Coordinates of C-alpha atoms in Angstrom, one line a residue:
M1 CA -64.5 -278.6 -17.3
L2 CA -67.4 -277.9 -15.0
N3 CA -70.8 -278.9 -16.4
S4 CA -74.4 -278.3 -15.3
S5 CA -74.6 -281.5 -13.2
V6 CA -71.4 -280.7 -11.2
L7 CA -72.4 -277.1 -10.7
R8 CA -75.8 -278.1 -9.4
D9 CA -74.4 -280.6 -7.0
A10 CA -71.7 -278.1 -5.8
I11 CA -74.4 -275.6 -4.9
L12 CA -76.4 -278.3 -3.1
S13 CA -73.3 -279.3 -1.1
G14 CA -72.5 -275.6 -0.2
A15 CA -76.1 -275.2 1.0
H16 CA -75.9 -278.3 3.2
N17 CA -72.5 -277.2 4.6
I18 CA -73.7 -273.8 5.8
G19 CA -77.0 -275.3 7.0
N20 CA -75.1 -277.7 9.2
H21 CA -73.2 -274.8 10.9
K22 CA -75.7 -272.0 10.8
T23 CA -76.1 -271.8 14.6
E24 CA -72.4 -271.4 15.0
I25 CA -72.4 -268.6 12.5
N26 CA -75.4 -266.9 14.3
D27 CA -73.3 -266.9 17.5
L28 CA -70.5 -265.1 15.6
N29 CA -72.9 -262.4 14.4
I30 CA -72.0 -258.9 15.8
F31 CA -71.5 -256.8 12.7
P32 CA -73.1 -254.6 11.4
V33 CA -75.6 -255.2 14.1
P34 CA -75.7 -258.0 16.7
D35 CA -79.0 -259.5 15.6
G36 CA -77.7 -263.1 15.7
D37 CA -79.2 -264.3 12.4
T38 CA -76.4 -264.3 9.8
G39 CA -76.2 -268.0 9.6
T40 CA -79.9 -268.5 9.3
N41 CA -80.2 -265.8 6.7
M42 CA -77.4 -267.1 4.5
S43 CA -78.6 -270.7 4.9
M44 CA -82.2 -269.8 3.9
T45 CA -81.0 -267.8 1.0
I46 CA -79.0 -270.6 -0.7
T47 CA -81.4 -273.3 0.4
A48 CA -84.1 -271.4 -1.5
A49 CA -82.1 -272.2 -4.6
A50 CA -81.0 -275.7 -3.6
S51 CA -84.6 -276.9 -3.0
E52 CA -85.5 -276.0 -6.6
L53 CA -82.2 -277.2 -8.1
Q54 CA -82.8 -280.7 -6.7
K55 CA -86.0 -280.8 -8.9
M56 CA -84.2 -279.5 -12.0
D57 CA -83.5 -281.8 -14.9
V58 CA -79.8 -280.8 -15.7
S59 CA -79.3 -283.5 -18.3
S60 CA -80.2 -281.1 -21.1
A61 CA -79.2 -277.8 -19.3
S62 CA -76.0 -275.8 -19.6
A63 CA -73.8 -274.6 -16.8
A64 CA -75.1 -271.1 -17.6
E65 CA -78.7 -272.2 -17.1
V66 CA -78.0 -273.8 -13.7
A67 CA -76.2 -270.6 -12.6
K68 CA -78.9 -268.4 -13.8
T69 CA -81.6 -270.4 -12.1
A70 CA -79.7 -270.5 -8.8
A71 CA -79.1 -266.8 -8.9
S72 CA -82.7 -266.0 -9.6
L73 CA -83.9 -268.2 -6.8
M74 CA -81.4 -266.8 -4.3
L75 CA -82.4 -263.3 -5.1
R76 CA -86.0 -264.1 -4.4
G77 CA -85.2 -266.0 -1.3
A78 CA -82.5 -263.7 0.1
R79 CA -82.8 -262.8 3.7
G80 CA -80.9 -260.2 5.6
N81 CA -78.0 -258.1 4.5
S82 CA -75.7 -261.1 4.3
G83 CA -78.3 -263.1 2.3
V84 CA -78.7 -260.3 -0.2
I85 CA -74.9 -260.0 -0.6
L86 CA -74.7 -263.8 -1.1
S87 CA -77.4 -263.6 -3.8
L88 CA -75.4 -260.8 -5.5
L89 CA -72.3 -262.9 -5.6
F90 CA -74.2 -265.7 -7.4
R91 CA -76.0 -263.2 -9.6
G92 CA -72.7 -261.8 -10.9
F93 CA -71.4 -265.4 -11.1
A94 CA -74.3 -266.3 -13.3
K95 CA -73.7 -263.3 -15.6
G96 CA -70.1 -264.4 -16.0
L97 CA -71.2 -267.8 -17.2
E98 CA -73.8 -266.6 -19.7
G99 CA -73.7 -268.7 -22.9
K100 CA -71.4 -271.3 -21.4
E101 CA -72.3 -275.0 -21.8
E102 CA -69.3 -275.8 -19.6
A103 CA -66.8 -273.7 -17.7
D104 CA -63.0 -273.9 -17.3
A105 CA -60.9 -272.2 -14.6
R106 CA -60.7 -268.9 -16.3
D107 CA -64.5 -268.8 -16.9
L108 CA -65.2 -269.5 -13.2
A109 CA -62.6 -267.0 -12.0
A110 CA -64.0 -264.3 -14.2
A111 CA -67.5 -265.1 -13.1
L112 CA -66.5 -265.0 -9.4
Q113 CA -64.9 -261.6 -9.9
M114 CA -68.2 -260.3 -11.6
G115 CA -70.0 -261.5 -8.5
V116 CA -67.7 -259.6 -6.2
D117 CA -68.0 -256.4 -8.3
A118 CA -71.8 -256.7 -8.2
A119 CA -71.8 -257.1 -4.4
Y120 CA -69.5 -254.1 -3.8
K121 CA -71.5 -251.9 -6.1
A122 CA -74.8 -252.7 -4.4
V123 CA -73.8 -252.1 -0.8
M124 CA -74.2 -248.5 0.4
N125 CA -71.0 -248.4 2.4
P126 CA -68.8 -251.4 1.7
T127 CA -66.9 -252.3 4.8
E128 CA -63.7 -254.3 4.7
G129 CA -63.4 -257.1 7.2
T130 CA -66.7 -258.6 6.2
I131 CA -68.1 -261.1 3.7
L132 CA -67.1 -258.6 1.0
T133 CA -63.4 -258.9 1.9
V134 CA -63.6 -262.7 2.0
A135 CA -65.2 -262.8 -1.4
R136 CA -62.8 -260.3 -2.9
V137 CA -59.7 -262.1 -1.8
A138 CA -61.1 -265.5 -3.0
A139 CA -61.7 -263.9 -6.4
E140 CA -58.1 -262.6 -6.5
K141 CA -56.7 -266.0 -5.6
A142 CA -58.9 -267.7 -8.2
A143 CA -57.8 -265.3 -10.9
A144 CA -54.1 -265.9 -10.1
A145 CA -54.6 -269.7 -10.1
S146 CA -56.5 -269.7 -13.3
E147 CA -53.6 -268.1 -15.1
S148 CA -51.3 -271.0 -14.3
D149 CA -53.8 -273.9 -14.6
S150 CA -57.0 -274.4 -16.5
D151 CA -58.3 -277.0 -14.0
P152 CA -61.4 -275.7 -12.2
V153 CA -60.6 -277.9 -9.2
Y154 CA -57.2 -276.3 -8.7
M155 CA -58.7 -272.8 -9.2
W156 CA -61.6 -273.4 -6.7
A157 CA -59.2 -274.8 -4.1
A158 CA -57.1 -271.7 -4.4
A159 CA -60.3 -269.6 -4.0
C160 CA -61.2 -271.5 -0.9
L161 CA -57.8 -271.1 0.6
G162 CA -57.8 -267.4 -0.1
A163 CA -61.3 -267.0 1.5
N164 CA -60.3 -268.8 4.7
E165 CA -57.1 -266.8 5.0
A166 CA -59.1 -263.6 4.5
L167 CA -61.6 -264.7 7.1
E168 CA -58.8 -265.2 9.7
N169 CA -57.7 -261.6 9.0
T170 CA -61.2 -260.0 9.5
P171 CA -60.6 -259.1 13.1
Q172 CA -57.6 -257.0 12.1
L173 CA -59.8 -255.0 9.7
L174 CA -62.9 -254.6 12.0
P175 CA -62.0 -253.6 15.6
V176 CA -65.4 -254.8 16.8
L177 CA -64.5 -258.3 15.8
K178 CA -61.1 -258.1 17.4
K179 CA -62.6 -256.8 20.6
A180 CA -65.0 -259.8 20.7
G181 CA -62.4 -262.3 19.7
V182 CA -64.4 -263.6 16.7
V183 CA -64.2 -263.6 12.9
D184 CA -66.8 -262.1 10.6
A185 CA -70.0 -264.2 10.5
G186 CA -70.9 -263.6 6.9
G187 CA -67.3 -264.3 5.8
K188 CA -67.4 -267.6 7.8
G189 CA -70.7 -268.5 6.0
L190 CA -69.2 -267.8 2.6
C191 CA -66.2 -270.0 3.4
L192 CA -68.5 -272.9 4.4
I193 CA -70.4 -272.6 1.1
F194 CA -67.2 -272.5 -1.0
D195 CA -65.8 -275.4 1.0
G196 CA -69.0 -277.4 0.4
M197 CA -68.8 -276.7 -3.3
L198 CA -65.1 -277.8 -3.4
S199 CA -66.1 -281.2 -1.9
V200 CA -68.1 -281.9 -5.1
L201 CA -65.5 -280.4 -7.5
R202 CA -62.6 -282.2 -6.0
D203 CA -64.0 -285.4 -4.6
G204 CA -67.4 -285.7 -6.2
V205 CA -69.0 -285.8 -2.7
I206 CA -72.1 -283.8 -1.8
I207 CA -71.9 -282.9 1.9
S208 CA -75.0 -284.3 3.5
E209 CA -77.4 -282.5 5.8
E210 CA -76.9 -283.1 9.5
K211 CA -80.1 -283.3 11.4
N212 CA -78.4 -282.8 14.7
A213 CA -76.4 -279.7 13.6
A214 CA -77.9 -277.6 16.4
E215 CA -76.7 -280.0 19.1
K216 CA -73.2 -280.0 17.5
A217 CA -73.1 -276.2 17.5
E218 CA -73.9 -276.1 21.2
E219 CA -70.4 -277.4 21.9
T220 CA -69.0 -274.0 20.8
A221 CA -71.9 -271.8 21.9
E222 CA -70.7 -271.1 25.4
F223 CA -67.7 -269.2 24.1
F224 CA -69.7 -267.0 21.9
R225 CA -72.9 -266.5 24.0
N226 CA -71.7 -263.2 25.5
V227 CA -70.7 -261.6 22.2
A228 CA -73.9 -260.2 20.9
A229 CA -75.1 -258.7 24.2
E230 CA -71.9 -256.7 24.6
F231 CA -72.7 -254.6 21.6
D232 CA -76.2 -253.4 22.2
Q233 CA -75.3 -249.8 21.2
E234 CA -74.4 -251.0 17.7
I235 CA -78.2 -251.3 16.8
T236 CA -79.0 -247.9 15.3
F237 CA -82.4 -248.7 13.8
T238 CA -85.1 -251.1 15.2
Y239 CA -86.7 -252.8 12.2
C240 CA -85.0 -255.1 9.7
T241 CA -87.3 -254.6 6.8
E242 CA -87.2 -256.8 3.7
F243 CA -89.5 -257.0 0.8
I244 CA -89.8 -258.1 -2.9
V245 CA -91.5 -255.9 -5.5
G246 CA -92.9 -257.4 -8.6
R247 CA -91.9 -254.8 -11.2
D248 CA -94.6 -252.8 -13.0
P249 CA -93.6 -252.8 -16.7
A250 CA -95.0 -249.3 -17.0
C251 CA -92.8 -247.9 -14.3
E252 CA -89.7 -246.3 -15.9
T253 CA -88.1 -244.9 -12.7
D254 CA -84.6 -246.2 -12.0
P255 CA -84.6 -248.5 -8.9
L256 CA -81.6 -246.4 -7.7
A257 CA -84.3 -243.8 -6.8
L258 CA -85.7 -246.3 -4.4
R259 CA -82.3 -246.9 -2.9
S260 CA -81.9 -243.1 -2.3
A261 CA -85.3 -242.9 -0.6
L262 CA -84.4 -245.7 1.7
E263 CA -81.0 -244.2 2.6
A264 CA -82.8 -241.2 3.9
I265 CA -84.7 -243.2 6.5
G266 CA -82.3 -246.0 7.5
D267 CA -79.0 -247.8 6.9
C268 CA -77.7 -251.2 5.7
V269 CA -79.6 -250.5 2.4
V270 CA -79.3 -253.0 -0.4
V271 CA -81.5 -252.7 -3.5
V272 CA -81.1 -255.4 -6.2
D273 CA -83.2 -255.7 -9.3
D274 CA -83.6 -257.8 -12.4
E275 CA -86.2 -257.8 -15.2
E276 CA -89.0 -259.1 -13.0
I277 CA -88.4 -258.1 -9.3
I278 CA -86.7 -255.7 -7.0
K279 CA -85.3 -257.1 -3.7
V280 CA -84.9 -254.7 -0.9
H281 CA -83.2 -254.8 2.5
V282 CA -83.1 -251.8 5.0
H283 CA -82.7 -251.2 8.7
T284 CA -85.1 -248.4 9.7
E285 CA -87.5 -246.9 12.2
E286 CA -90.1 -246.4 9.5
P287 CA -90.9 -249.8 7.8
G288 CA -94.2 -248.4 6.5
T289 CA -92.5 -245.6 4.7
A290 CA -90.1 -248.1 3.2
L291 CA -92.9 -250.2 1.9
Q292 CA -94.7 -247.2 0.5
A293 CA -91.6 -246.3 -1.4
G294 CA -91.4 -249.7 -2.9
L295 CA -95.1 -249.6 -4.0
R296 CA -94.2 -246.9 -6.5
F297 CA -92.4 -249.5 -8.5
G298 CA -95.0 -252.3 -8.5
Q299 CA -96.8 -254.7 -6.3
L300 CA -95.4 -256.2 -3.0
L301 CA -94.8 -259.9 -3.4
S302 CA -93.4 -260.6 0.0
V303 CA -92.7 -258.6 3.2
K304 CA -90.7 -259.4 6.3
V305 CA -90.2 -256.9 9.2
E306 CA -88.3 -258.0 12.3
N307 CA -87.6 -256.1 15.5
M308 CA -83.8 -256.3 15.9
K309 CA -83.8 -254.7 19.4
E310 CA -86.3 -257.3 20.6
Q311 CA -84.1 -260.1 19.1
H312 CA -81.1 -258.6 20.9
R313 CA -83.0 -258.1 24.2
K314 CA -83.6 -261.8 24.4
A315 CA -79.9 -262.4 23.7
A316 CA -79.0 -259.9 26.5
E317 CA -81.3 -261.7 29.0
E318 CA -79.5 -265.0 28.2
N319 CA -76.2 -263.1 28.6
E320 CA -77.2 -261.7 32.0
A321 CA -78.2 -265.2 33.2
A322 CA -74.8 -266.6 32.2
K323 CA -73.0 -263.7 33.8
A324 CA -74.7 -264.3 37.2
A325 CA -72.8 -267.6 37.4
A326 CA -69.6 -266.4 36.0
P327 CA -66.6 -265.3 38.1
A328 CA -65.8 -261.6 38.4
P329 CA -63.7 -260.2 35.6
M330 CA -60.0 -259.5 36.2
P331 CA -59.1 -255.8 36.7
E332 CA -57.7 -253.9 33.7
V333 CA -53.9 -253.9 33.4
A334 CA -51.5 -251.4 32.0
L335 CA -50.8 -251.5 28.3
E336 CA -47.9 -253.9 27.4
P337 CA -45.0 -252.4 25.4
A338 CA -44.8 -253.7 21.8
E339 CA -41.7 -254.2 19.7
P340 CA -41.5 -251.5 16.9
V341 CA -41.7 -253.9 14.0
E342 CA -43.9 -251.8 11.7
E343 CA -42.9 -248.6 9.9
L344 CA -45.7 -246.3 11.1
G345 CA -48.4 -246.3 13.7
F346 CA -51.0 -243.9 15.1
V347 CA -52.2 -242.9 18.6
A348 CA -55.3 -240.8 18.9
V349 CA -57.0 -239.1 21.9
A350 CA -60.8 -239.5 21.9
A351 CA -63.6 -239.5 24.5
G352 CA -66.5 -241.9 24.0
E353 CA -66.7 -245.4 22.6
G354 CA -68.1 -244.3 19.3
M355 CA -65.2 -241.9 18.7
A356 CA -62.7 -244.5 19.8
T357 CA -64.1 -246.9 17.2
L358 CA -64.1 -244.2 14.6
F359 CA -60.4 -243.6 15.0
T360 CA -59.6 -247.3 15.2
D361 CA -61.4 -247.8 11.9
L362 CA -59.3 -244.9 10.4
G363 CA -56.1 -246.8 11.3
C364 CA -55.1 -245.8 14.8
S365 CA -53.4 -248.6 16.8
Q366 CA -54.1 -247.1 20.2
I367 CA -56.9 -244.9 21.5
V368 CA -56.3 -242.8 24.7
S369 CA -59.5 -241.9 26.5
G370 CA -59.7 -238.2 27.1
G371 CA -61.0 -234.9 25.9
Q372 CA -62.3 -231.7 27.4
T373 CA -62.3 -232.0 31.3
M374 CA -60.7 -235.4 31.0
N375 CA -57.2 -234.6 29.8
P376 CA -55.0 -237.7 29.8
S377 CA -51.6 -237.6 31.5
T378 CA -48.3 -237.7 29.7
E379 CA -47.8 -241.2 31.2
T380 CA -51.0 -242.4 29.7
I381 CA -50.0 -241.2 26.3
L382 CA -46.6 -242.6 26.8
Q383 CA -48.0 -246.1 27.5
A384 CA -50.1 -245.9 24.3
V385 CA -47.1 -244.9 22.3
R386 CA -45.0 -247.8 23.6
A387 CA -47.9 -250.2 23.0
T388 CA -47.9 -249.2 19.3
P389 CA -45.7 -251.6 17.3
A390 CA -44.2 -249.0 15.1
K391 CA -40.8 -247.4 14.5
T392 CA -42.5 -244.0 14.0
V393 CA -45.6 -243.2 16.1
I394 CA -47.8 -240.2 15.1
V395 CA -49.9 -238.8 18.0
L396 CA -53.1 -236.9 17.4
P397 CA -54.1 -235.0 20.6
N398 CA -57.4 -233.7 19.1
N399 CA -57.6 -231.1 21.8
K400 CA -55.6 -227.9 22.3
N401 CA -55.3 -228.7 26.0
I402 CA -53.6 -232.1 25.4
I403 CA -51.0 -231.0 22.8
M404 CA -48.4 -230.0 25.4
A405 CA -48.8 -233.3 27.4
A406 CA -48.4 -235.2 24.2
E407 CA -45.2 -233.3 23.3
Q408 CA -43.7 -234.3 26.6
V409 CA -43.7 -237.9 25.4
I410 CA -41.2 -237.2 22.7
P411 CA -38.0 -237.1 24.8
L412 CA -39.2 -240.0 27.0
V413 CA -39.2 -242.5 24.1
T414 CA -35.8 -243.7 22.9
D415 CA -36.6 -246.9 20.9
R416 CA -38.9 -245.2 18.3
E417 CA -39.6 -241.7 16.8
V418 CA -42.6 -239.8 18.1
I419 CA -44.3 -237.1 16.1
V420 CA -47.1 -235.0 17.6
L421 CA -49.5 -233.5 15.0
P422 CA -51.1 -230.6 16.8
T423 CA -54.7 -231.4 16.0
R424 CA -57.0 -229.3 18.2
T425 CA -60.3 -231.0 17.6
V426 CA -61.7 -234.4 16.8
P427 CA -62.8 -233.4 13.3
Q428 CA -59.3 -232.2 12.6
G429 CA -57.9 -235.5 13.7
M430 CA -60.4 -237.3 11.5
A431 CA -59.5 -235.2 8.5
A432 CA -55.8 -235.8 9.2
M433 CA -56.2 -239.6 9.2
L434 CA -58.3 -239.5 6.1
A435 CA -55.5 -237.6 4.3
F436 CA -52.8 -240.2 5.2
D437 CA -51.4 -241.9 2.2
P438 CA -49.4 -245.1 3.0
D439 CA -47.5 -244.8 -0.3
S440 CA -46.1 -241.3 0.4
P441 CA -43.0 -240.4 2.4
L442 CA -43.4 -239.5 6.1
E443 CA -42.7 -235.7 5.6
E444 CA -45.2 -235.4 2.8
N445 CA -47.8 -237.2 5.0
Q446 CA -47.2 -234.8 7.9
N447 CA -47.7 -231.8 5.7
A448 CA -50.8 -233.3 3.9
M449 CA -52.4 -234.4 7.2
M450 CA -52.0 -231.0 8.8
D451 CA -53.1 -229.2 5.7
A452 CA -56.3 -231.3 5.7
A453 CA -56.8 -230.6 9.4
S454 CA -56.5 -226.9 8.8
H455 CA -59.3 -226.9 6.2
V456 CA -61.9 -228.4 8.5
S457 CA -64.3 -226.2 10.4
T458 CA -65.3 -227.7 13.8
G459 CA -68.6 -227.1 15.6
Q460 CA -69.3 -228.0 19.1
V461 CA -72.6 -228.0 21.0
T462 CA -72.3 -228.0 24.8
Y463 CA -73.9 -226.5 28.0
A464 CA -72.9 -223.6 30.2
A465 CA -71.7 -224.8 33.6
R466 CA -72.2 -221.3 35.2
N467 CA -73.5 -217.8 34.6
S468 CA -71.0 -215.8 32.5
E469 CA -70.4 -213.6 29.6
F470 CA -68.5 -215.0 26.6
G471 CA -67.9 -213.6 23.1
G472 CA -70.4 -210.8 23.7
H473 CA -73.1 -213.1 24.8
K474 CA -74.7 -213.2 28.3
I475 CA -74.9 -216.8 29.3
N476 CA -76.9 -218.4 32.1
E477 CA -76.1 -221.7 33.7
G478 CA -77.6 -224.5 31.7
D479 CA -77.8 -222.6 28.4
I480 CA -76.9 -224.5 25.3
M481 CA -73.9 -223.0 23.5
G482 CA -72.8 -223.5 19.9
L483 CA -69.1 -222.9 19.1
I484 CA -67.4 -222.7 15.7
N485 CA -63.6 -223.3 15.9
G486 CA -63.8 -222.3 19.6
K487 CA -65.7 -219.0 19.0
L488 CA -69.2 -218.8 20.5
E489 CA -71.8 -218.3 17.8
V490 CA -75.2 -219.5 19.1
V491 CA -76.9 -219.6 22.5
D492 CA -80.3 -221.3 23.0
D493 CA -82.1 -223.7 25.2
N494 CA -82.3 -226.7 22.9
P495 CA -79.3 -228.8 21.6
T496 CA -81.2 -229.8 18.5
D497 CA -81.9 -226.2 17.5
V498 CA -78.4 -225.1 18.3
C499 CA -76.9 -227.9 16.2
V500 CA -79.0 -227.1 13.2
K501 CA -78.2 -223.3 13.5
L502 CA -74.6 -224.1 13.9
V503 CA -74.3 -226.3 10.8
R504 CA -76.2 -223.8 8.7
T505 CA -73.8 -221.1 9.8
M506 CA -70.8 -223.2 9.0
S507 CA -72.0 -224.4 5.6
N508 CA -71.9 -222.6 2.2
R509 CA -72.3 -223.5 -1.5
R510 CA -68.8 -225.2 -1.5
T511 CA -69.6 -227.5 1.4
S512 CA -69.4 -231.1 0.4
F513 CA -69.2 -233.2 3.6
I514 CA -70.8 -232.8 7.0
T515 CA -70.1 -235.2 9.8
I516 CA -72.1 -235.0 13.0
L517 CA -71.0 -237.0 16.1
Y518 CA -73.7 -237.1 18.7
G519 CA -72.9 -237.5 22.4
A520 CA -73.9 -239.6 25.3
D521 CA -76.7 -237.3 26.3
V522 CA -78.4 -237.4 22.9
T523 CA -80.8 -240.0 21.7
E524 CA -80.8 -241.5 18.3
D525 CA -84.2 -239.9 17.5
E526 CA -82.9 -236.5 18.5
A527 CA -79.8 -236.9 16.3
Q528 CA -81.9 -238.1 13.3
E529 CA -84.1 -235.1 13.8
V530 CA -81.1 -232.9 13.3
V531 CA -80.3 -234.7 10.0
R532 CA -83.9 -234.5 8.8
R533 CA -84.0 -230.7 9.4
L534 CA -80.7 -230.2 7.7
R535 CA -81.5 -232.2 4.6
S536 CA -84.5 -229.8 4.0
K537 CA -82.3 -226.7 4.3
L538 CA -79.0 -227.6 2.6
H539 CA -78.3 -228.2 -1.1
D540 CA -78.7 -231.7 -2.4
D541 CA -75.0 -232.3 -3.0
V542 CA -74.0 -232.2 0.6
E543 CA -73.3 -235.6 2.1
I544 CA -74.3 -235.8 5.8
T545 CA -72.9 -238.5 8.0
L546 CA -74.3 -239.2 11.5
V547 CA -72.1 -241.1 14.0
N548 CA -72.8 -242.1 17.5
G549 CA -69.7 -240.7 19.2
G550 CA -70.8 -241.3 22.7
Q551 CA -68.7 -238.4 23.9
P552 CA -69.4 -236.7 27.2
V553 CA -69.8 -232.9 27.7
Y554 CA -70.5 -232.1 24.0
S555 CA -73.9 -233.0 22.7
Y556 CA -72.7 -232.7 19.2
V557 CA -69.3 -232.4 17.5
I558 CA -69.5 -231.2 13.9
S559 CA -67.1 -231.4 11.0
V560 CA -67.7 -229.4 7.9
E561 CA -65.6 -229.7 4.8

């Protein structure tokens, strides 16, 4: 059984273990933004609890009281998105141990699962391949182990093993990690905390603090020093804004209203509350607006605003200095053929890094660069098909001018089946991938994917390359054109105005989802202005998603469902 003293010492050991390795974790940090502070944030979050737990007299306390104290202190001391998630895991853990003097394996496994549920619920857009995945798999392994053995040590060892296995798999779930050759930073931090706790449960040893941890981390820093600077475009908002609100007892407004207000001005929103405080984390361009929104619920107890782009600029400068002394990179080589070991794989055609990432996230093994004015050859598509390790490969051309080239691949491949879904636009390809069901037969999936594609309206905002007449409109070179499913609908001189008009024309009362991919010639501020104007004109139930597609030629590509 796990008592208050053992639990207290386990948390101290976990805090020391991540503190000893926080610099290494910082070097891994590239998702969701490369701000290089995940290790610091997680370490400071759990250390806020550890510092007070050391002073706590646990001789007369229950395991539940220690867990509750730790969770409350972590929530107040939580820093960064990863720190808040860590505090949520321990908050759920504490709720699972309520009323327990001591805890057995089943108690701990159930408490760990409650923590995972709380973390997933609080995050605006839960992403697999992160700390959430590592925690979830750990909880699943813990539950399975607790069914066969009531020993907390056996259960926690299984949880640690599951967490570390999940961590190694994070690059397969998040392409940005695979590209960089790293595992998820938050997941690594959680594994270190869990491993530190296991040291106490299994061996009775509290891992000690290493005063020279930074020097030790420098041994591995060289490999990771380039990682953050390669992903500058991942930073959407400038200011990482965190604050704690002391709740006003007279305020009856649900804190979810605060979360909604913050989602309108930023991303990476986490709002956590208990009876006394509300802890907030948001990435935004408007930290003042965020703070004003919090003041409606009570007084500000603490505030922290950090410029992530400035943090990253410094990392980029260090990266450039390192590059100056590095040898020139090797030229790119052709894709290597892969053995068809999996049942099904996908190849998509997309222009722009953001679009490529989007299709990779949706499950495509290979992305062929191309689109309007950059149609890939049959050979290029053929290489991508052969590099996909699947017995059946589905190709999404995502452009009417590429369908024929893709179909030429079919007779050229003899060691696997090739199916070309004639998607004519990127939004159609997105809808098709979202409709895919891994548990359904291939033929059913083909029909469902094309049916989903056919129900998507596609808007495109681009410029006129020459004087002409098109669709009854007289067009001058440089005019901005808005097309709906290939038909010209709007001509103006401003891409923002054209995009807003186009979306309003495409939308109706039945519209539920709008996705806007902005191109390489559009700034983040310009794209956000489109969203702000649309939110004031469309009904409240419409969900608008903004994505940095990075595509050339088209300022905006729009999907309306």
